[in-house]
């Protein structure tokens, strides 16, 4: 199949031109590729030579003297440098031969393409011109034929009319003869032109166009052959498996054959052989725990509320790691046995030495065994510490008892007398235990059917008494929640405050990890908390026998005088009853929601026993323990105050969640809201009376060494007859003396101490403020704290101003 036979059509001609254009573009692309390849090969040769030179830079000295690997490495680097040189030579050869030949071929191909197009256009134009001449001559022939017919008809007409003579007939005859002559000449020219066209068309179709196409095909095939030679040249110079490269790699293989692993370190080992190192001993530095008050002991884990969850999580992680370690070790052991028995198919000497060989498997197994022994030792240590805890509640890691002493010193519910925490030390603990174990007398024996007979202690002298002076009964058939020594969800801090003497105990509930637990709290050389354990049968126990109910368990421990746990030695001597302000949650009926506070919602409620309408603050169950402590702090402070300008505490509900503070209901709401709504209806005298009420309440708090720390109109309530009462003691503190604490906090500027302000800002006097009152305000803002008036002085000034306004006190 050739161009001359199959490519004579117009579409084939255009396709041939497009093909040549595409081949020219291909050659341009090949040219760019060759240029880039030459550049890349040269860059690679330079980089390879550079890396070879870098590889030849070994460590100084004779550290590698006699090393077969080092010798082979130097030889390999030299051969790599030879490889780089050969690659550069090949790149130069491609550039000097293949690239130059491709450039010349590209120029020739463009020239041939142009000549073909011009020659094809020329012969095609000749054929087209001849065809146009034939058509033109045919048109001329038709025109002269019509003229001939017209002249002939005129001649015949004049000849018949005029006869044989006449001048006009002669003119018509001449025109007729001229028309006949032109027709005959045109006829001859047309015949000759047709003959020429027929012959040229035949030559164009059989000679001229096929010859042009055949010539073009031969030229294109010659170009393809040249291009093939160019590509062959490139391939030859790009072949990394050529004889020269094979020689280089052969020399590298010979160098590698000289490496014998069993001889590599023979001289090195002989030169540097030494005895094994002495073992290193790791001991606990006991000076680290000298100041820990005995809570931290050398080489012993500390289990308390700060670390118990971490220890349990660590134990679970270690057990999971041990299990995973054992599974992996079993797999490696099976693989090790398979390798030892030759069940695996070896691939090469290198693979056998570096991966799945017997020695590697054995090393990994030994390493896993070491890891497992380490984790087992840690697991044993953690389990021992957790098991030693037993049923005791996790002790507190941070002793905060000193922070609570100020509150305890101000508590005076039990017969009006103050109670104080006993200061104990590890040195007099045994002495206290002996004193508290002296015989006591009891009026009655416990009613528990499972308790053993009393033979050890009589406790009548230490029997707890309720508010009316009657001893606390522990023998009645009550349910646990009805027992006076069951304190519900009383927080641990309150428990610490109530248990003051060794043998004091109470029962409470706590929630840990979303699980409700019953806890026996005992004072015994400190405060200990024991979680009641539940058996598989649903009975309750500590370390001794189990009982159907928690109440029976507590009565057994109380009557038997046996330690709750052998480790603690704690004995139950005296049940501590609820305080008079402890209310049952069921005694309070919540009615309407009044608002929302920092710790929970505030309700209007009714006491079921007296139908008294009260206000109740609730503490959200989801709050952290630290927030619940702050919530109860307000109740602890309020319960000891009794003043007409202080909101009265009725009681605190800690029997179950949520914890609630029950206070008197002050109907007027907050002073801030009251003033915003009704300030226009209040006289100056009434406003002064409100100031006097606030000053009176704060003077009373000052006399009780209480710092409110958040006195503001929003924290004052308005009662009947517009009496102002101080409220919201959530931020209050009781101090032995007034002390300015360090540490800035973000609080509103109106209540910020003057020394906390950078630029001495002072709020201007409100409208209609008496001058004396504003002067008192400015005195309260004095920069030096010692210059500011106390609340006794403030009350005196305000009282004088009220007298000046002739205020009538009702």
CSV table of C-alpha atoms in Angstrom, one decimal, residues 463-466 472 483-487 498-499 503-507 573-579:
chain,number,residue,atom,x,y,z
A,463,UNK,CA,-23.4,8.2,124.5
A,464,UNK,CA,-24.3,10.9,122.0
A,465,UNK,CA,-27.2,13.2,122.8
A,466,UNK,CA,-29.6,15.0,120.5
A,472,UNK,CA,-29.0,9.0,120.3
A,483,UNK,CA,-31.3,6.7,111.8
A,484,UNK,CA,-30.1,9.9,113.4
A,485,UNK,CA,-26.5,8.9,112.6
A,486,UNK,CA,-27.3,8.5,108.9
A,487,UNK,CA,-26.3,11.9,107.3
A,498,UNK,CA,-18.4,16.6,112.9
A,499,UNK,CA,-16.1,13.7,113.8
A,503,UNK,CA,-14.5,6.4,117.9
A,504,UNK,CA,-16.9,9.0,116.6
A,505,UNK,CA,-18.7,7.7,113.5
A,506,UNK,CA,-21.6,8.3,111.1
A,507,UNK,CA,-22.9,6.8,107.9
A,573,UNK,CA,-17.6,4.2,120.0
A,574,UNK,CA,-20.0,7.1,119.5
A,575,UNK,CA,-22.6,7.7,116.7
A,576,UNK,CA,-22.8,11.3,115.7
A,577,UNK,CA,-26.4,12.5,115.2
A,578,UNK,CA,-27.6,15.0,112.6
A,579,UNK,CA,-27.3,18.6,113.6
